[in-house]
Amino acid sequence: MPNQEFNFSSFSFKADIKKQIIFGSLLVVFLLGINLFFYLKIKSANQELIRLRQEVVKTQQLFANFSALKIQQKEAEPILAILEKVLPAKQGVLKSVVKIQEVAQKNSLQQSFSFGQEYRPESGAVGNIGFNLVLNGPISSFAKYLKDLEALPPFIQFGYIEIARKDGSYQFNSTGKIYMR
């Protein structure tokens, strides 16, 4: 048997290389893990930043709208003061009903009038009270009646209007609103 010498230096070198490869691999895996961790954190932070930017844009739009509304409110205050003088108070609505009744009598029409639902907005805005109106008479009187209604104040609004023939005469059915302050 030939004399085999065991070389400890080559064994040590191979072990050192294995240790370095294992250490290097672990270091690479560790660094990749850290990179993945920071990537996910940055991605999450970026999404949060985008969401916050969108909220800032929405807030700026709301603020701009609010500012525009405040300016419009200041511009509308003189007009609202004029409207309050023109529009009847709740107690004055009956005078409007009397005017409608007078127009019906003037045109030889029989009138049946009833109030509907009242709408009272908040903060001093214009309110209204609904009404139902039924008139009976000749068709020629309705044309004169409608013409005379045009002379009434503009705070009386007619909505639905129906004219039907009934027993040789005509019936005028209508709904509407009387605006009030």
N, CA, C and O atoms as a DFTB+ gen file, in Angstrom:
724 C
 N C O
     1  1       0.810      -1.166       0.000
     2  2       0.000       0.000       0.000
     3  2       0.858       1.234       0.000
     4  3       1.717       1.460       0.852
     5  1       0.585       1.968      -0.952
     6  2       1.372       3.183      -0.965
     7  2       0.993       4.071       0.192
     8  3      -0.110       3.998       0.734
     9  1       1.841       4.826       0.515
    10  2       1.678       5.737       1.642
    11  2       0.820       6.922       1.197
    12  3       1.215       7.752       0.379
    13  1      -0.346       6.948       1.768
    14  2      -1.227       8.069       1.430
    15  2      -1.162       9.070       2.548
    16  3      -1.396       8.786       3.723
    17  1      -0.855      10.160       2.142
    18  2      -0.849      11.231       3.117
    19  2      -2.169      11.982       3.036
    20  3      -2.708      12.271       1.968
    21  1      -2.620      12.258       4.159
    22  2      -3.875      13.013       4.224
    23  2      -3.533      14.479       4.300
    24  3      -2.764      14.905       5.162
    25  1      -4.102      15.247       3.403
    26  2      -3.816      16.672       3.338
    27  2      -4.935      17.420       4.052
    28  3      -6.059      17.548       3.566
    29  1      -4.576      17.890       5.193
    30  2      -5.555      18.634       5.986
    31  2      -5.851      19.992       5.401
    32  3      -6.943      20.517       5.619
    33  1      -4.961      20.566       4.692
    34  2      -5.186      21.906       4.151
    35  2      -6.252      21.893       3.064
    36  3      -7.039      22.836       2.983
    37  1      -6.309      20.855       2.219
    38  2      -7.338      20.820       1.192
    39  2      -8.699      20.541       1.810
    40  3      -9.710      21.073       1.349
    41  1      -8.735      19.706       2.858
    42  2      -9.985      19.436       3.550
    43  2     -10.503      20.707       4.225
    44  3     -11.698      21.003       4.189
    45  1      -9.616      21.421       4.816
    46  2      -9.974      22.667       5.475
    47  2     -10.458      23.697       4.455
    48  3     -11.378      24.469       4.725
    49  1      -9.834      23.697       3.294
    50  2     -10.219      24.643       2.261
    51  2     -11.629      24.338       1.745
    52  3     -12.426      25.253       1.537
    53  1     -11.935      23.063       1.540
    54  2     -13.261      22.659       1.068
    55  2     -14.317      22.966       2.132
    56  3     -15.425      23.391       1.803
    57  1     -13.987      22.759       3.360
    58  2     -14.931      23.054       4.447
    59  2     -15.164      24.555       4.556
    60  3     -16.280      25.015       4.799
    61  1     -14.077      25.307       4.368
    62  2     -14.227      26.763       4.399
    63  2     -15.098      27.252       3.242
    64  3     -15.918      28.154       3.416
    65  1     -14.921      26.664       2.082
    66  2     -15.738      27.064       0.924
    67  2     -17.197      26.716       1.185
    68  3     -18.085      27.514       0.887
    69  1     -17.457      25.527       1.742
    70  2     -18.837      25.139       2.047
    71  2     -19.443      26.102       3.076
    72  3     -20.597      26.513       2.954
    73  1     -18.650      26.448       4.080
    74  2     -19.138      27.389       5.098
    75  2     -19.432      28.750       4.482
    76  3     -20.440      29.385       4.790
    77  1     -18.536      29.179       3.610
    78  2     -18.735      30.478       2.974
    79  2     -19.948      30.451       2.039
    80  3     -20.705      31.420       1.983
    81  1     -20.135      29.364       1.316
    82  2     -21.298      29.253       0.427
    83  2     -22.576      29.243       1.260
    84  3     -23.536      29.937       0.926
    85  1     -22.597      28.473       2.327
    86  2     -23.772      28.419       3.202
    87  2     -24.019      29.782       3.833
    88  3     -25.147      30.275       3.855
    89  1     -22.947      30.386       4.345
    90  2     -23.085      31.718       4.951
    91  2     -23.545      32.737       3.914
    92  3     -24.421      33.554       4.197
    93  1     -22.968      32.698       2.724
    94  2     -23.344      33.617       1.650
    95  2     -24.798      33.408       1.227
    96  3     -25.535      34.367       0.996
    97  1     -25.197      32.142       1.131
    98  2     -26.591      31.834       0.760
    99  2     -27.551      32.348       1.821
   100  3     -28.577      32.951       1.507
   101  1     -27.209      32.104       3.080
   102  2     -28.056      32.605       4.165
   103  2     -28.105      34.132       4.157
   104  3     -29.158      34.727       4.384
   105  1     -26.970      34.752       3.896
   106  2     -26.924      36.208       3.831
   107  2     -27.781      36.731       2.674
   108  3     -28.496      37.722       2.828
   109  1     -27.709      36.059       1.508
   110  2     -28.525      36.459       0.353
   111  2     -30.008      36.285       0.684
   112  3     -30.814      37.171       0.399
   113  1     -30.374      35.139       1.289
   114  2     -31.777      34.900       1.659
   115  2     -32.227      35.954       2.673
   116  3     -33.336      36.480       2.575
   117  1     -31.376      36.256       3.632
   118  2     -31.701      37.280       4.632
   119  2     -31.892      38.644       3.970
   120  3     -32.860      39.343       4.269
   121  1     -30.989      39.025       3.083
   122  2     -31.084      40.310       2.403
   123  2     -32.304      40.359       1.481
   124  3     -32.969      41.391       1.384
   125  1     -32.600      39.233       0.798
   126  2     -33.799      39.181      -0.030
   127  2     -35.056      39.330       0.838
   128  3     -36.013      39.999       0.447
   129  1     -35.044      38.709       2.004
   130  2     -36.172      38.838       2.936
   131  2     -36.345      40.276       3.391
   132  3     -37.460      40.793       3.443
   133  1     -35.226      40.919       3.721
   134  2     -35.282      42.325       4.132
   135  2     -35.798      43.180       2.969
   136  3     -36.634      44.063       3.165
   137  1     -35.294      42.911       1.752
   138  2     -35.761      43.655       0.574
   139  2     -37.264      43.448       0.355
   140  3     -37.992      44.401       0.081
   141  1     -37.719      42.201       0.479
   142  2     -39.147      41.919       0.316
   143  2     -39.962      42.633       1.389
   144  3     -41.020      43.194       1.102
   145  1     -39.468      42.610       2.620
   146  2     -40.159      43.296       3.717
   147  2     -40.285      44.794       3.423
   148  3     -41.369      45.364       3.544
   149  1     -39.170      45.429       3.037
   150  2     -39.208      46.865       2.742
   151  2     -40.030      47.168       1.491
   152  3     -40.699      48.199       1.420
   153  1     -39.981      46.267       0.502
   154  2     -40.799      46.448      -0.699
   155  2     -42.283      46.468      -0.334
   156  3     -43.029      47.337      -0.784
   157  1     -42.703      45.508       0.482
   158  2     -44.105      45.455       0.898
   159  2     -44.476      46.675       1.742
   160  3     -45.571      47.218       1.594
   161  1     -43.586      47.104       2.614
   162  2     -43.848      48.302       3.424
   163  2     -43.968      49.543       2.544
   164  3     -44.864      50.364       2.742
   165  1     -43.071      49.678       1.579
   166  2     -43.100      50.833       0.680
   167  2     -44.363      50.789      -0.177
   168  3     -44.995      51.821      -0.401
   169  1     -44.732      49.603      -0.657
   170  2     -45.949      49.468      -1.466
   171  2     -47.167      49.860      -0.640
   172  3     -48.040      50.576      -1.131
   173  1     -47.237      49.406       0.597
   174  2     -48.355      49.751       1.485
   175  2     -48.384      51.257       1.762
   176  3     -49.442      51.885       1.732
   177  1     -47.219      51.817       2.028
   178  2     -47.137      53.259       2.286
   179  2     -47.526      54.055       1.034
   180  3     -48.181      55.093       1.131
   181  1     -47.123      53.566      -0.125
   182  2     -47.463      54.232      -1.379
   183  2     -48.978      54.207      -1.614
   184  3     -49.557      55.210      -2.030
   185  1     -49.618      53.067      -1.349
   186  2     -51.076      52.979      -1.490
   187  2     -51.766      53.920      -0.502
   188  3     -52.751      54.571      -0.853
   189  1     -51.267      53.994       0.703
   190  2     -51.833      54.911       1.702
   191  2     -51.631      56.350       1.264
   192  3     -52.518      57.183       1.452
   193  1     -50.491      56.652       0.688
   194  2     -50.214      57.998       0.190
   195  2     -51.169      58.358      -0.947
   196  3     -51.669      59.482      -0.995
   197  1     -51.428      57.429      -1.855
   198  2     -52.376      57.668      -2.953
   199  2     -53.761      57.919      -2.386
   200  3     -54.453      58.831      -2.838
   201  1     -54.185      57.122      -1.395
   202  2     -55.499      57.296      -0.777
   203  2     -55.592      58.662      -0.099
   204  3     -56.610      59.346      -0.212
   205  1     -54.543      59.053       0.597
   206  2     -54.531      60.360       1.267
   207  2     -54.565      61.505       0.255
   208  3     -55.228      62.515       0.488
   209  1     -53.861      61.356      -0.857
   210  2     -53.887      62.384      -1.900
   211  2     -55.298      62.530      -2.462
   212  3     -55.768      63.644      -2.695
   213  1     -55.969      61.401      -2.676
   214  2     -57.350      61.452      -3.179
   215  2     -58.256      62.149      -2.170
   216  3     -59.116      62.940      -2.555
   217  1     -58.074      61.867      -0.905
   218  2     -58.868      62.532       0.132
   219  2     -58.587      64.035       0.160
   220  3     -59.503      64.837       0.337
   221  1     -57.322      64.411      -0.013
   222  2     -56.962      65.831      -0.041
   223  2     -57.639      66.517      -1.226
   224  3     -58.155      67.626      -1.087
   225  1     -57.639      65.863      -2.393
   226  2     -58.287      66.438      -3.575
   227  2     -59.794      66.593      -3.321
   228  3     -60.374      67.631      -3.641
   229  1     -60.421      65.564      -2.748
   230  2     -61.853      65.651      -2.434
   231  2     -62.114      66.771      -1.433
   232  3     -63.074      67.527      -1.586
   233  1     -61.279      66.883      -0.426
   234  2     -61.446      67.928       0.577
   235  2     -61.279      69.305      -0.050
   236  3     -62.030      70.228       0.267
   237  1     -60.303      69.448      -0.934
   238  2     -60.109      70.724      -1.617
   239  2     -61.317      71.070      -2.483
   240  3     -61.728      72.229      -2.541
   241  1     -61.895      70.059      -3.164
   242  2     -63.082      70.301      -3.979
   243  2     -64.259      70.704      -3.090
   244  3     -65.001      71.629      -3.423
   245  1     -64.428      70.020      -1.973
   246  2     -65.505      70.372      -1.049
   247  2     -65.316      71.783      -0.505
   248  3     -66.276      72.544      -0.388
   249  1     -64.093      72.122      -0.178
   250  2     -63.811      73.458       0.328
   251  2     -64.098      74.514      -0.741
   252  3     -64.655      75.571      -0.444
   253  1     -63.711      74.217      -1.995
   254  2     -63.982      75.160      -3.090
   255  2     -65.486      75.319      -3.297
   256  3     -65.973      76.430      -3.500
   257  1     -66.220      74.204      -3.245
   258  2     -67.682      74.272      -3.371
   259  2     -68.288      75.054      -2.217
   260  3     -69.188      75.870      -2.415
   261  1     -67.795      74.804      -1.016
   262  2     -68.300      75.516       0.162
   263  2     -68.037      77.014       0.030
   264  3     -68.908      77.831       0.329
   265  1     -66.836      77.369      -0.417
   266  2     -66.503      78.787      -0.599
   267  2     -67.408      79.428      -1.643
   268  3     -67.880      80.550      -1.463
   269  1     -67.647      78.704      -2.743
   270  2     -68.532      79.236      -3.784
   271  2     -69.949      79.416      -3.241
   272  3     -70.612      80.408      -3.543
   273  1     -70.407      78.459      -2.443
   274  2     -71.751      78.568      -1.863
   275  2     -71.838      79.742      -0.891
   276  3     -72.855      80.434      -0.846
   277  1     -70.787      79.972      -0.117
   278  2     -70.795      81.119       0.797
   279  2     -70.873      82.426       0.010
   280  3     -71.587      83.346       0.406
   281  1     -70.151      82.510      -1.089
   282  2     -70.196      83.709      -1.933
   283  2     -71.595      83.869      -2.524
   284  3     -72.145      84.970      -2.535
   285  1     -72.174      82.762      -3.018
   286  2     -73.519      82.819      -3.590
   287  2     -74.554      83.173      -2.533
   288  3     -75.535      83.858      -2.823
   289  1     -74.335      82.710      -1.314
   290  2     -75.265      83.050      -0.235
   291  2     -75.262      84.557       0.005
   292  3     -76.318      85.167       0.175
   293  1     -74.075      85.152       0.019
   294  2     -73.986      86.600       0.217
   295  2     -74.655      87.349      -0.940
   296  3     -75.286      88.386      -0.736
   297  1     -74.506      86.808      -2.164
   298  2     -75.143      87.439      -3.318
   299  2     -76.660      87.270      -3.272
   300  3     -77.394      88.137      -3.745
   301  1     -77.134      86.157      -2.705
   302  2     -78.570      85.858      -2.685
   303  2     -79.310      86.542      -1.532
   304  3     -80.534      86.665      -1.577
   305  1     -78.597      86.981      -0.520
   306  2     -79.264      87.580       0.641
   307  2     -80.139      88.781       0.280
   308  3     -81.253      88.876       0.793
   309  1     -79.690      89.704      -0.579
   310  2     -80.590      90.806      -0.952
   311  2     -81.828      90.312      -1.709
   312  3     -82.926      90.833      -1.512
   313  1     -81.653      89.323      -2.561
   314  2     -82.782      88.772      -3.308
   315  2     -83.745      88.075      -2.360
   316  3     -84.961      88.190      -2.509
   317  1     -83.210      87.361      -1.397
   318  2     -84.046      86.673      -0.411
   319  2     -84.839      87.678       0.423
   320  3     -85.993      87.431       0.770
   321  1     -84.220      88.800       0.738
   322  2     -84.927      89.842       1.485
   323  2     -86.097      90.385       0.666
   324  3     -87.168      90.649       1.212
   325  1     -85.897      90.549      -0.631
   326  2     -86.983      91.013      -1.506
   327  2     -88.084      89.958      -1.583
   328  3     -89.270      90.282      -1.521
   329  1     -87.682      88.694      -1.718
   330  2     -88.671      87.612      -1.780
   331  2     -89.492      87.532      -0.501
   332  3     -90.695      87.277      -0.548
   333  1     -88.855      87.746       0.625
   334  2     -89.587      87.698       1.891
   335  2     -90.643      88.800       1.959
   336  3     -91.695      88.625       2.574
   337  1     -90.354      89.926       1.327
   338  2     -91.342      91.008       1.301
   339  2     -92.483      90.678       0.345
   340  3     -93.632      91.041       0.599
   341  1     -92.168      89.989      -0.756
   342  2     -93.161      89.671      -1.773
   343  2     -94.014      88.469      -1.369
   344  3     -95.234      88.492      -1.533
   345  1     -93.381      87.425      -0.845
   346  2     -94.105      86.206      -0.494
   347  2     -94.979      86.433       0.730
   348  3     -94.579      87.126       1.666
   349  1     -96.162      85.855       0.722
   350  2     -97.025      86.025       1.883
   351  2     -96.529      85.179       3.058
   352  3     -95.882      84.147       2.882
   353  1     -96.853      85.651       4.249
   354  2     -96.615      84.833       5.435
   355  2     -97.666      83.729       5.439
   356  3     -98.601      83.754       4.638
   357  1     -97.517      82.784       6.319
   358  2     -98.462      81.674       6.364
   359  2     -99.897      82.181       6.534
   360  3    -100.827      81.629       5.947
   361  1    -100.067      83.218       7.327
   362  2    -101.400      83.771       7.542
   363  2    -101.932      84.455       6.270
   364  3    -103.146      84.553       6.089
   365  1    -101.054      84.919       5.409
   366  2    -101.455      85.620       4.197
   367  2    -101.855      84.702       3.056
   368  3    -102.313      85.170       2.014
   369  1    -101.687      83.407       3.242
   370  2    -102.038      82.452       2.193
   371  2    -103.541      82.484       1.927
   372  3    -103.972      82.297       0.789
   373  1    -104.330      82.716       2.954
   374  2    -105.784      82.758       2.778
   375  2    -106.203      83.884       1.840
   376  3    -107.194      83.755       1.122
   377  1    -105.460      84.978       1.841
   378  2    -105.759      86.074       0.908
   379  2    -105.581      85.606      -0.536
   380  3    -106.332      86.010      -1.423
   381  1    -104.591      84.758      -0.763
   382  2    -104.369      84.217      -2.105
   383  2    -105.527      83.325      -2.522
   384  3    -105.948      83.342      -3.679
   385  1    -106.038      82.549      -1.579
   386  2    -107.180      81.690      -1.864
   387  2    -108.397      82.536      -2.213
   388  3    -109.158      82.199      -3.120
   389  1    -108.574      83.626      -1.492
   390  2    -109.694      84.533      -1.777
   391  2    -109.550      85.111      -3.186
   392  3    -110.544      85.242      -3.900
   393  1    -108.321      85.460      -3.597
   394  2    -108.100      85.999      -4.941
   395  2    -108.467      84.955      -6.001
   396  3    -109.082      85.286      -7.015
   397  1    -108.091      83.713      -5.765
   398  2    -108.443      82.641      -6.702
   399  2    -109.965      82.492      -6.771
   400  3    -110.525      82.318      -7.854
   401  1    -110.629      82.560      -5.621
   402  2    -112.094      82.475      -5.556
   403  2    -112.734      83.636      -6.322
   404  3    -113.716      83.437      -7.037
   405  1    -112.187      84.840      -6.179
   406  2    -112.730      86.004      -6.884
   407  2    -112.611      85.845      -8.394
   408  3    -113.519      86.225      -9.134
   409  1    -111.486      85.280      -8.858
   410  2    -111.306      85.060     -10.293
   411  2    -112.333      84.035     -10.785
   412  3    -112.884      84.189     -11.875
   413  1    -112.592      83.001      -9.999
   414  2    -113.594      81.998     -10.384
   415  2    -114.983      82.620     -10.460
   416  3    -115.714      82.366     -11.418
   417  1    -115.361      83.425      -9.479
   418  2    -116.683      84.073      -9.470
   419  2    -116.819      85.032     -10.648
   420  3    -117.871      85.097     -11.285
   421  1    -115.763      85.768     -10.932
   422  2    -115.768      86.724     -12.042
   423  2    -116.053      86.015     -13.362
   424  3    -116.669      86.595     -14.257
   425  1    -115.616      84.781     -13.487
   426  2    -115.769      84.023     -14.723
   427  2    -116.918      83.008     -14.655
   428  3    -116.980      82.085     -15.467
   429  1    -117.813      83.178     -13.697
   430  2    -119.010      82.334     -13.537
   431  2    -118.676      80.855     -13.386
   432  3    -119.313      80.000     -14.001
   433  1    -117.689      80.564     -12.577
   434  2    -117.298      79.182     -12.299
   435  2    -117.542      78.864     -10.834
   436  3    -117.313      79.699      -9.958
   437  1    -118.005      77.657     -10.578
   438  2    -118.170      77.208      -9.197
   439  2    -116.848      76.578      -8.756
   440  3    -116.283      75.742      -9.462
   441  1    -116.367      76.982      -7.595
   442  2    -115.050      76.545      -7.140
   443  2    -115.156      75.711      -5.879
   444  3    -115.940      76.010      -4.978
   445  1    -114.346      74.651      -5.832
   446  2    -114.144      73.857      -4.615
   447  2    -112.638      73.833      -4.371
   448  3    -111.880      73.351      -5.212
   449  1    -112.210      74.345      -3.242
   450  2    -110.785      74.510      -2.950
   451  2    -110.454      73.787      -1.650
   452  3    -111.203      73.884      -0.677
   453  1    -109.342      73.065      -1.628
   454  2    -108.891      72.438      -0.373
   455  2    -107.367      72.498      -0.308
   456  3    -106.673      72.346      -1.314
   457  1    -106.874      72.724       0.896
   458  2    -105.432      72.763       1.103
   459  2    -104.866      71.351       1.141
   460  3    -105.542      70.403       1.541
   461  1    -103.623      71.232       0.722
   462  2    -102.907      69.965       0.754
   463  2    -101.842      70.002       1.827
   464  3    -102.019      70.599       2.889
   465  1    -100.751      69.363       1.532
   466  2     -99.661      69.239       2.496
   467  2     -98.795      70.499       2.513
   468  3     -98.546      71.125       1.483
   469  1     -98.348      70.843       3.708
   470  2     -97.489      72.011       3.885
   471  2     -96.035      71.560       3.922
   472  3     -95.705      70.561       4.561
   473  1     -95.178      72.287       3.243
   474  2     -93.739      72.020       3.250
   475  2     -93.051      73.215       3.901
   476  3     -93.085      74.331       3.382
   477  1     -92.426      72.959       5.048
   478  2     -91.712      74.010       5.789
   479  2     -90.235      73.656       5.821
   480  3     -89.831      72.786       6.593
   481  1     -89.419      74.308       5.002
   482  2     -87.984      74.018       5.029
   483  2     -87.335      74.633       6.262
   484  3     -87.915      75.472       6.951
   485  1     -86.127      74.190       6.507
   486  2     -85.361      74.730       7.640
   487  2     -84.591      75.973       7.198
   488  3     -84.414      76.211       6.004
   489  1     -84.160      76.722       8.125
   490  2     -83.267      77.871       7.957
   491  2     -83.819      78.967       7.044
   492  3     -83.084      79.523       6.228
   493  1     -85.090      79.274       7.177
   494  2     -85.645      80.453       6.522
   495  2     -85.810      80.371       5.023
   496  3     -86.028      81.401       4.386
   497  1     -85.717      79.190       4.427
   498  2     -85.923      79.083       2.978
   499  2     -87.411      79.193       2.676
   500  3     -88.244      79.223       3.582
   501  1     -87.726      79.251       1.405
   502  2     -89.108      79.416       0.973
   503  2     -89.866      78.106       1.173
   504  3     -89.399      77.040       0.774
   505  1     -91.032      78.199       1.789
   506  2     -91.891      77.043       1.979
   507  2     -93.084      77.114       1.044
   508  3     -93.223      78.074       0.286
   509  1     -93.943      76.113       1.090
   510  2     -95.147      76.145       0.273
   511  2     -96.217      75.281       0.905
   512  3     -95.946      74.451       1.773
   513  1     -97.423      75.494       0.453
   514  2     -98.541      74.669       0.872
   515  2     -99.282      74.258      -0.397
   516  3     -99.599      75.092      -1.245
   517  1     -99.547      72.979      -0.510
   518  2    -100.219      72.463      -1.692
   519  2    -101.719      72.720      -1.628
   520  3    -102.275      72.991      -0.564
   521  1    -102.360      72.628      -2.789
   522  2    -103.814      72.774      -2.830
   523  2    -104.390      71.940      -3.958
   524  3    -103.695      71.578      -4.907
   525  1    -105.678      71.643      -3.834
   526  2    -106.471      70.985      -4.875
   527  2    -107.608      71.935      -5.227
   528  3    -108.220      72.540      -4.347
   529  1    -107.879      72.057      -6.498
   530  2    -108.881      73.003      -6.965
   531  2    -109.772      72.303      -7.985
   532  3    -109.279      71.677      -8.923
   533  1    -111.080      72.412      -7.798
   534  2    -112.049      71.874      -8.750
   535  2    -112.978      73.017      -9.131
   536  3    -113.529      73.696      -8.264
   537  1    -113.150      73.226     -10.438
   538  2    -114.034      74.263     -10.963
   539  2    -115.055      73.611     -11.891
   540  3    -114.737      72.655     -12.599
   541  1    -116.258      74.121     -11.886
   542  2    -117.303      73.639     -12.784
   543  2    -117.892      74.826     -13.530
   544  3    -118.130      75.884     -12.947
   545  1    -118.129      74.636     -14.844
   546  2    -118.728      75.707     -15.635
   547  2    -118.520      75.484     -17.112
   548  3    -118.022      74.437     -17.524
   549  1    -118.903      76.470     -17.917
   550  2    -118.746      76.346     -19.379
   551  2    -117.273      76.459     -19.787
   552  3    -116.479      77.114     -19.112
   553  1    -116.925      75.811     -20.901
   554  2    -115.530      75.770     -21.372
   555  2    -115.006      77.158     -21.705
   556  3    -113.819      77.420     -21.511
   557  1    -115.841      78.043     -22.193
   558  2    -115.391      79.390     -22.542
   559  2    -114.940      80.156     -21.292
   560  3    -114.071      81.024     -21.374
   561  1    -115.527      79.837     -20.149
   562  2    -115.146      80.502     -18.902
   563  2    -113.759      80.068     -18.428
   564  3    -113.054      80.837     -17.774
   565  1    -113.370      78.840     -18.758
   566  2    -112.054      78.355     -18.333
   567  2    -110.930      79.134     -19.010
   568  3    -109.923      79.451     -18.377
   569  1    -111.099      79.439     -20.291
   570  2    -110.072      80.204     -20.997
   571  2    -109.911      81.584     -20.368
   572  3    -108.786      82.050     -20.183
   573  1    -111.016      82.239     -20.039
   574  2    -110.950      83.551     -19.386
   575  2    -110.349      83.417     -17.986
   576  3    -109.562      84.258     -17.551
   577  1    -110.734      82.348     -17.290
   578  2    -110.225      82.100     -15.937
   579  2    -108.703      81.962     -15.956
   580  3    -108.006      82.584     -15.154
   581  1    -108.191      81.137     -16.883
   582  2    -106.735      80.945     -16.975
   583  2    -106.028      82.243     -17.328
   584  3    -104.941      82.509     -16.814
   585  1    -106.618      83.051     -18.187
   586  2    -106.022      84.344     -18.546
   587  2    -105.970      85.261     -17.315
   588  3    -104.973      85.946     -17.086
   589  1    -107.053      85.264     -16.527
   590  2    -107.090      86.100     -15.318
   591  2    -106.112      85.591     -14.250
   592  3    -105.577      86.381     -13.472
   593  1    -105.879      84.273     -14.214
   594  2    -104.920      83.719     -13.239
   595  2    -103.503      84.222     -13.495
   596  3    -102.708      84.357     -12.565
   597  1    -103.196      84.496     -14.747
   598  2    -101.855      84.993     -15.085
   599  2    -101.565      86.329     -14.414
   600  3    -100.404      86.682     -14.206
   601  1    -102.612      87.071     -14.075
   602  2    -102.433      88.377     -13.433
   603  2    -102.187      88.236     -11.935
   604  3    -101.777      89.195     -11.280
   605  1    -102.435      87.042     -11.388
   606  2    -102.199      86.844      -9.951
   607  2    -100.703      86.833      -9.670
   608  3     -99.904      86.631     -10.585
   609  1    -100.318      87.045      -8.425
   610  2     -98.887      87.051      -8.085
   611  2     -98.210      85.735      -8.472
   612  3     -98.842      84.679      -8.476
   613  1     -96.935      85.810      -8.793
   614  2     -96.226      84.614      -9.279
   615  2     -95.946      83.564      -8.205
   616  3     -95.400      82.506      -8.514
   617  1     -96.306      83.833      -6.955
   618  2     -96.030      82.831      -5.928
   619  2     -97.118      81.764      -5.866
   620  3     -97.083      80.899      -4.990
   621  1     -98.088      81.813      -6.787
   622  2     -99.090      80.763      -6.920
   623  2     -98.706      79.952      -8.158
   624  3     -98.620      80.491      -9.262
   625  1     -98.476      78.657      -7.962
   626  2     -98.040      77.805      -9.068
   627  2     -99.042      76.676      -9.255
   628  3     -99.366      75.949      -8.316
   629  1     -99.526      76.542     -10.490
   630  2    -100.404      75.431     -10.824
   631  2     -99.566      74.314     -11.404
   632  3     -98.652      74.553     -12.192
   633  1     -99.879      73.103     -11.014
   634  2     -99.154      71.943     -11.523
   635  2    -100.034      71.165     -12.472
   636  3    -100.179      71.546     -13.633
   637  1    -100.611      70.107     -12.010
   638  2    -101.478      69.237     -12.777
   639  2    -102.789      69.953     -13.089
   640  3    -103.416      70.528     -12.199
   641  1    -103.196      69.916     -14.346
   642  2    -104.473      70.512     -14.748
   643  2    -105.176      69.515     -15.664
   644  3    -104.575      68.967     -16.588
   645  1    -106.457      69.292     -15.391
   646  2    -107.252      68.383     -16.217
   647  2    -108.622      69.016     -16.437
   648  3    -109.244      69.524     -15.504
   649  1    -109.075      68.979     -17.671
   650  2    -110.416      69.476     -18.008
   651  2    -111.192      68.296     -18.576
   652  3    -110.755      67.639     -19.521
   653  1    -112.366      68.038     -17.973
   654  2    -113.190      66.907     -18.409
   655  2    -114.631      67.353     -18.588
   656  3    -115.109      68.239     -17.880
   657  1    -115.311      66.741     -19.528
   658  2    -116.730      67.030     -19.757
   659  2    -117.539      66.247     -18.737
   660  3    -117.314      65.056     -18.521
   661  1    -118.500      66.950     -18.105
   662  2    -119.292      66.303     -17.066
   663  2    -120.706      66.887     -17.098
   664  3    -120.899      68.073     -16.829
   665  1    -121.683      66.058     -17.425
   666  2    -123.097      66.436     -17.426
   667  2    -123.374      67.704     -18.244
   668  3    -124.023      68.621     -17.740
   669  1    -122.909      67.775     -19.464
   670  2    -123.171      68.925     -20.327
   671  2    -122.354      70.146     -19.972
   672  3    -122.423      71.155     -20.673
   673  1    -121.594      70.084     -18.917
   674  2    -120.737      71.176     -18.488
   675  2    -119.304      70.638     -18.488
   676  3    -119.047      69.526     -18.950
   677  1    -118.389      71.434     -17.969
   678  2    -116.995      70.998     -17.896
   679  2    -116.500      71.121     -16.459
   680  3    -116.935      71.976     -15.686
   681  1    -115.569      70.226     -16.141
   682  2    -114.957      70.254     -14.807
   683  2    -113.457      70.435     -14.977
   684  3    -112.815      69.761     -15.782
   685  1    -112.921      71.356     -14.204
   686  2    -111.505      71.724     -14.233
   687  2    -110.906      71.243     -12.923
   688  3    -111.266      71.752     -11.862
   689  1    -109.987      70.259     -12.975
   690  2    -109.306      69.740     -11.780
   691  2    -107.846      70.170     -11.831
   692  3    -107.184      70.058     -12.863
   693  1    -107.365      70.655     -10.716
   694  2    -105.984      71.130     -10.703
   695  2    -105.373      70.947      -9.321
   696  3    -106.067      70.920      -8.305
   697  1    -104.060      70.825      -9.321
   698  2    -103.287      70.868      -8.085
   699  2    -102.252      71.977      -8.237
   700  3    -101.931      72.380      -9.355
   701  1    -101.740      72.459      -7.142
   702  2    -100.741      73.515      -7.207
   703  2    -100.128      73.798      -5.863
   704  3    -100.345      73.072      -4.893
   705  1     -99.358      74.865      -5.819
   706  2     -98.672      75.277      -4.598
   707  2     -98.794      76.785      -4.449
   708  3     -98.814      77.533      -5.427
   709  1     -98.874      77.199      -3.206
   710  2     -98.782      78.621      -2.874
   711  2     -97.515      78.776      -2.054
   712  3     -97.406      78.221      -0.961
   713  1     -96.566      79.523      -2.574
   714  2     -95.299      79.711      -1.875
   715  2     -95.468      80.737      -0.773
   716  3     -96.210      81.709      -0.916
   717  1     -94.771      80.509       0.324
   718  2     -94.892      81.412       1.479
   719  2     -93.549      81.457       2.200
   720  3     -92.660      80.633       1.987
   721  1     -93.453      82.448       3.049
   722  2     -92.225      82.542       3.845
   723  2     -92.432      81.965       5.217
   724  3     -91.507      81.957       6.029
